[in-house]
mmCIF file of C-alpha atoms in Angstrom:
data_model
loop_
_atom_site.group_PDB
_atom_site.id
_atom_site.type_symbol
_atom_site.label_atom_id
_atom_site.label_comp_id
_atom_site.label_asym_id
_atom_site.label_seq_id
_atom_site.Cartn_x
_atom_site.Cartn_y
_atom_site.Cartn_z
ATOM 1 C CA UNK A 1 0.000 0.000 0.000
ATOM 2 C CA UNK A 2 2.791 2.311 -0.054
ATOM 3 C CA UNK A 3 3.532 1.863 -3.161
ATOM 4 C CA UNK A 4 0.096 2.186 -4.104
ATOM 5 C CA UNK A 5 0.484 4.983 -6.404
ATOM 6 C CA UNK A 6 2.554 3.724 -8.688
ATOM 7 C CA UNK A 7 -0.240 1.070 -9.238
ATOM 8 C CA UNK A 8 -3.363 1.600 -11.905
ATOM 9 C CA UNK A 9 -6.949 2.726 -10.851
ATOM 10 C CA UNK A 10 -7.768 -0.518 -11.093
ATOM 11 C CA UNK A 11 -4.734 -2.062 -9.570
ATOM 12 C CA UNK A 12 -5.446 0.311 -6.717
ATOM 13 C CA UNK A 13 -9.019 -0.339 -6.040
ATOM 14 C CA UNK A 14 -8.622 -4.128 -6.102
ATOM 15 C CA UNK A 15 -5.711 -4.078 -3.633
ATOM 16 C CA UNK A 16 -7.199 -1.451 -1.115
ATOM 17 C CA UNK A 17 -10.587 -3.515 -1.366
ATOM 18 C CA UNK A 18 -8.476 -6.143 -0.368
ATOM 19 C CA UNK A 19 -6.742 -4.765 2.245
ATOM 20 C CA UNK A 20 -10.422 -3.557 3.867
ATOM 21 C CA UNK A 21 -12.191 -7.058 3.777
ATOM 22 C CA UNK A 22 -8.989 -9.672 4.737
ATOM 23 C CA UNK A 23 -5.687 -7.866 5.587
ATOM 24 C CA UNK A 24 -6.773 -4.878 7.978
ATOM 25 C CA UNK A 25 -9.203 -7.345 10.248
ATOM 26 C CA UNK A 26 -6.244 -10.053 9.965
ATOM 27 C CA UNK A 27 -4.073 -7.161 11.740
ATOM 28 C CA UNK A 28 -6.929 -6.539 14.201
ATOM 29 C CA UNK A 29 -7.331 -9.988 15.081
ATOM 30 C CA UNK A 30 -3.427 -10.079 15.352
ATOM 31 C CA UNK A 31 -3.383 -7.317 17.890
ATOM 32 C CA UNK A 32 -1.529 -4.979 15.486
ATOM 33 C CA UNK A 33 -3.952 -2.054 15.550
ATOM 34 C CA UNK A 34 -0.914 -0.107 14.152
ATOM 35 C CA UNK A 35 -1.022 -1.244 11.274
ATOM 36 C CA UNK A 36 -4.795 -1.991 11.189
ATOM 37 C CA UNK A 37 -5.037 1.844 11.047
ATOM 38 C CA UNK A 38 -2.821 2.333 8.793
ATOM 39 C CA UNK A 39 -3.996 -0.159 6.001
ATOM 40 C CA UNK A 40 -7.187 1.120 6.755
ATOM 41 C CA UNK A 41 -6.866 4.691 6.533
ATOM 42 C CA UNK A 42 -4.700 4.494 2.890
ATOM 43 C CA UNK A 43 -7.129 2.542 1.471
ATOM 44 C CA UNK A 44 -9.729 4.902 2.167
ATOM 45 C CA UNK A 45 -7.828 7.835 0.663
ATOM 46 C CA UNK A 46 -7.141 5.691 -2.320
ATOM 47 C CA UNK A 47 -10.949 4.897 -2.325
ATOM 48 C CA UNK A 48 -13.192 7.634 -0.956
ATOM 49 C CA UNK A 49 -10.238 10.584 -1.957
ATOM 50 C CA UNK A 50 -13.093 13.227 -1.216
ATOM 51 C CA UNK A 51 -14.256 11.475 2.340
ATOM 52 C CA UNK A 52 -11.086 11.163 3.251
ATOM 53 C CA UNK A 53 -9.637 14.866 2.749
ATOM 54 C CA UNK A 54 -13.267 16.195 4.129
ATOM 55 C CA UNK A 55 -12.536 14.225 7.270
ATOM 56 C CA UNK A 56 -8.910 15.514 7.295
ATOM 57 C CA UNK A 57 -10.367 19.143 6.633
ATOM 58 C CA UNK A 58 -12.814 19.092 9.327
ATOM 59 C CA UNK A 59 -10.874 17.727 11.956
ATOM 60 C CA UNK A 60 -8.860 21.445 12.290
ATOM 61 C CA UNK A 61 -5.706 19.749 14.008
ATOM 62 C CA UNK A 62 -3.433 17.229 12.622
ATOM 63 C CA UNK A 63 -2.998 13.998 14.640
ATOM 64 C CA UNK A 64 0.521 14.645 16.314
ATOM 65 C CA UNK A 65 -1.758 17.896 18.242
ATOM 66 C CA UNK A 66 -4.578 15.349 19.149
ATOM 67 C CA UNK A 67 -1.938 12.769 20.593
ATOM 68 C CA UNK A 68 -0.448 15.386 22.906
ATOM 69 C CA UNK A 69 -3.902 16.359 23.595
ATOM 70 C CA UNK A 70 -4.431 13.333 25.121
ATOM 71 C CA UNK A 71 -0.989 13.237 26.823
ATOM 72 C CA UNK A 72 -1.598 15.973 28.714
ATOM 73 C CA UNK A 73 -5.481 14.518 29.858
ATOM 74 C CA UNK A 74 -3.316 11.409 31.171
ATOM 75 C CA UNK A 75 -1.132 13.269 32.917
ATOM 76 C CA UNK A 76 -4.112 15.632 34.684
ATOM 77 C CA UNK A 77 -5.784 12.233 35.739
ATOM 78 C CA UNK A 78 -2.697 10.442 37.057
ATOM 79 C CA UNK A 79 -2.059 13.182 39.265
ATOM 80 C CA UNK A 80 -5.298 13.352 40.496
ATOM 81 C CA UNK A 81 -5.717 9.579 40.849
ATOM 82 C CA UNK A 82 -2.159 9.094 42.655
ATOM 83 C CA UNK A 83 -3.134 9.788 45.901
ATOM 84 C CA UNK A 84 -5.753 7.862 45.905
ATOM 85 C CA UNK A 85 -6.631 5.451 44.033
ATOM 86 C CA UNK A 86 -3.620 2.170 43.777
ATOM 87 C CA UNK A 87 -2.975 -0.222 40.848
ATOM 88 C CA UNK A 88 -5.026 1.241 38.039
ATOM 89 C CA UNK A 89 -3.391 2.166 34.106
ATOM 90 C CA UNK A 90 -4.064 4.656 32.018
ATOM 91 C CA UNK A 91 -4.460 4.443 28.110
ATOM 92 C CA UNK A 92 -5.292 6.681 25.151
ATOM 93 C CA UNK A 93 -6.330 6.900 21.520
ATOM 94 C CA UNK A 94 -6.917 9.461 18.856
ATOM 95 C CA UNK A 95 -9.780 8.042 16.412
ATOM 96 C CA UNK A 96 -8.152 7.584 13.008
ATOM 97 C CA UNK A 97 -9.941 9.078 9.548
ATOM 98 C CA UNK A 98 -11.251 5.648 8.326
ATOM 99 C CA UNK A 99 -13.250 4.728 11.811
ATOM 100 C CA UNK A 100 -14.419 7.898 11.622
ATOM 101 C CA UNK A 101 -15.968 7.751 8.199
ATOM 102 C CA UNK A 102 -17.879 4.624 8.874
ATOM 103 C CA UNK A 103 -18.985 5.885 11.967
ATOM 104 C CA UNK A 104 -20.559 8.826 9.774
ATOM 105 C CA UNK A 105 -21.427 6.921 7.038
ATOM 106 C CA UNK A 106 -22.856 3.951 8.900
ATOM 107 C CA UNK A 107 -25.006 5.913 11.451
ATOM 108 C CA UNK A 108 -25.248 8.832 9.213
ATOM 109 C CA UNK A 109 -23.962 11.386 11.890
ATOM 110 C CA UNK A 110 -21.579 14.401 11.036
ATOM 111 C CA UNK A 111 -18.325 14.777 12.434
ATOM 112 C CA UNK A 112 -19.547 17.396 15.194
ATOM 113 C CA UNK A 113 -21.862 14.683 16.387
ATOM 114 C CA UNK A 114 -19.075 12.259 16.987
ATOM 115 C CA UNK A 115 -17.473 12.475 20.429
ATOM 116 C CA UNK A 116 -14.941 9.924 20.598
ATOM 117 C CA UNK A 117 -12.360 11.250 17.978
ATOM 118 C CA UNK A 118 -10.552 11.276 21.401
ATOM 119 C CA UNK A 119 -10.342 9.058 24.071
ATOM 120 C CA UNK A 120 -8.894 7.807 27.601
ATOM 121 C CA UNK A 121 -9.487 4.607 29.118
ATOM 122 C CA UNK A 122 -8.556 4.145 32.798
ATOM 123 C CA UNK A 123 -8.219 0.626 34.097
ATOM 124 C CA UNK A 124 -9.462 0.183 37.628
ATOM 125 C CA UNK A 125 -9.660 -2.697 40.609
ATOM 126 C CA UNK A 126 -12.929 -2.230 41.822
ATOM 127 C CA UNK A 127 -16.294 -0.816 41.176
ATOM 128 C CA UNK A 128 -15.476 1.508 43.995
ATOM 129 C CA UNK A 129 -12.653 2.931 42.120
ATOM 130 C CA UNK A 130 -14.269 2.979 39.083
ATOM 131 C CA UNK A 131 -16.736 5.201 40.536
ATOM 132 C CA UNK A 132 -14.238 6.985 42.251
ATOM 133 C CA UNK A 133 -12.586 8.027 38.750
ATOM 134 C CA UNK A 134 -15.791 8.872 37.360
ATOM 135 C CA UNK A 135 -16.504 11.696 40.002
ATOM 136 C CA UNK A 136 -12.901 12.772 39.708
ATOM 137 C CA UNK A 137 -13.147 13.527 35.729
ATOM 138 C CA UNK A 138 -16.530 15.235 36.338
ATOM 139 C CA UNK A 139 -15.007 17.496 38.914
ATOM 140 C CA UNK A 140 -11.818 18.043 36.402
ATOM 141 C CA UNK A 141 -14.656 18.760 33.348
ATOM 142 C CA UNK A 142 -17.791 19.174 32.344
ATOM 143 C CA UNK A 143 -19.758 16.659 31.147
ATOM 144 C CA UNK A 144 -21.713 16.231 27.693
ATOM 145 C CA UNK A 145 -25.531 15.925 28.698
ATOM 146 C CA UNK A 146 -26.736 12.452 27.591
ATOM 147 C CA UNK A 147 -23.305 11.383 27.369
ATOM 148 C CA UNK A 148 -23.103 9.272 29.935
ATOM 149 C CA UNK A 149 -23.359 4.988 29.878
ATOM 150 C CA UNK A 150 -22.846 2.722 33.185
ATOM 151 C CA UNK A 151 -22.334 -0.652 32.325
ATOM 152 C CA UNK A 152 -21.647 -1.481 35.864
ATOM 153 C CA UNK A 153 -25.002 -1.197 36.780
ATOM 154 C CA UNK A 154 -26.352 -2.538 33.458
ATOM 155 C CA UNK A 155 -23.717 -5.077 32.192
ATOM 156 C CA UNK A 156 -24.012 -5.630 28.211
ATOM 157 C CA UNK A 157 -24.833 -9.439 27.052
ATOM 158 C CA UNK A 158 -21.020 -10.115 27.197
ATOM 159 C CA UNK A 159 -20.657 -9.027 30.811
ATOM 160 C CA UNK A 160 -18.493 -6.328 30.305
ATOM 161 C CA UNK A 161 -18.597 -3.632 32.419
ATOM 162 C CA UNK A 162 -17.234 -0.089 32.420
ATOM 163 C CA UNK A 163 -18.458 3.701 32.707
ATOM 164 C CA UNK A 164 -18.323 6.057 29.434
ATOM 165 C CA UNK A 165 -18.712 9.493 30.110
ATOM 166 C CA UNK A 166 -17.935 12.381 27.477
ATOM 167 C CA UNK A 167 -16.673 15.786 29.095
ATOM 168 C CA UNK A 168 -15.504 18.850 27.176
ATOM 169 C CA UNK A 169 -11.550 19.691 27.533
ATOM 170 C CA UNK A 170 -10.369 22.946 28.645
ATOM 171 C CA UNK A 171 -10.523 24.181 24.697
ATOM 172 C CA UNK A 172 -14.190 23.185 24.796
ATOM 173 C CA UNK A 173 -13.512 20.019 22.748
ATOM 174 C CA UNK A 174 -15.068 16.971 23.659
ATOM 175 C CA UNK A 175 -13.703 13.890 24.476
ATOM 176 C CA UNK A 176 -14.342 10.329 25.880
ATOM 177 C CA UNK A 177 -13.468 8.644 29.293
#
């Protein structure tokens, strides 16, 4: 796929069709979300050209800005969380341009209705602590009305279990915890 330009149209679309239905999931299903996004995200500019640079338009700051966005949300809710709360990881993700076209095109939503182009996970013991976090972030930022799931209380079918909560960052974007 890097190469992929030298290739003809047709060339192209067959081997970014390709790379969409067996080589991108392989990569998920490997664990190598790396390059998951990155197949994924070439072969929709190869693709959908027009999606792709609308998406890249739209989302105002390159990728690099979004990453130390998140950085710097880790940082604010390990030092919070420190004293505390023990034994719990922190981990986030910047949503890359080809999860959030389907997301648009699949739910038909526009890019200011998606929250999670952003996100943090925290990784807790106990329900206790989960809760804990919760009313830590909501003290740290405001929360999105409606933007708020417990699966603690209300396990999905698979039994997992977690809180979601959107808040809006200090520059008034939101973002998921």
């Amino acid at each position: 796929l890097r190469t992929i330009n030298y290739m003809t149209e047709a060339k192209i679309r067959e081997k970014c069709t390709e790379t969409l239905e067996v080589y991108a999931p392989l990569a998920s299903r490997l664990g190598i979300y790396a390059i998951k996004f990155e197949y994924e995200d070439i072969a929709l500019k190869m693709l959908d050209p027009e999606a792709y640079y609308n998406i890249a338009n739209e989302m105002n700051c390159k990728k690099e800005e979004r990453e130390d966005a998140i950085k710097q949300v880790i940082k604010r809710i390990d030092d919070a969380l420190k004293p505390t709360i023990q034994g719990y990881e922190i981990k986030g993700r910047s949503k890359h341009f080809y999860s959030i076209y389907r997301k648009m095109k699949y739910q038909n939503k526009q890019l200011d209705e998606i929250f999670d182009l952003t996100a943090v996970r925290v990784i807790v013991g106990s329900v206790k602590d989960c809760y804990a976090v919760l009313g830590m972030v909501h003290t740290m930022w405001k929360p999105v009305p409606k933007r708020f799931k417990d699966y603690i209380a209300m396990p999905k079918n698979n039994r997992y279990q977690s809180l979601h909560t959107t808040v809006f960052g200090d520059d008034g974007t939101p973002f998921e915890i």
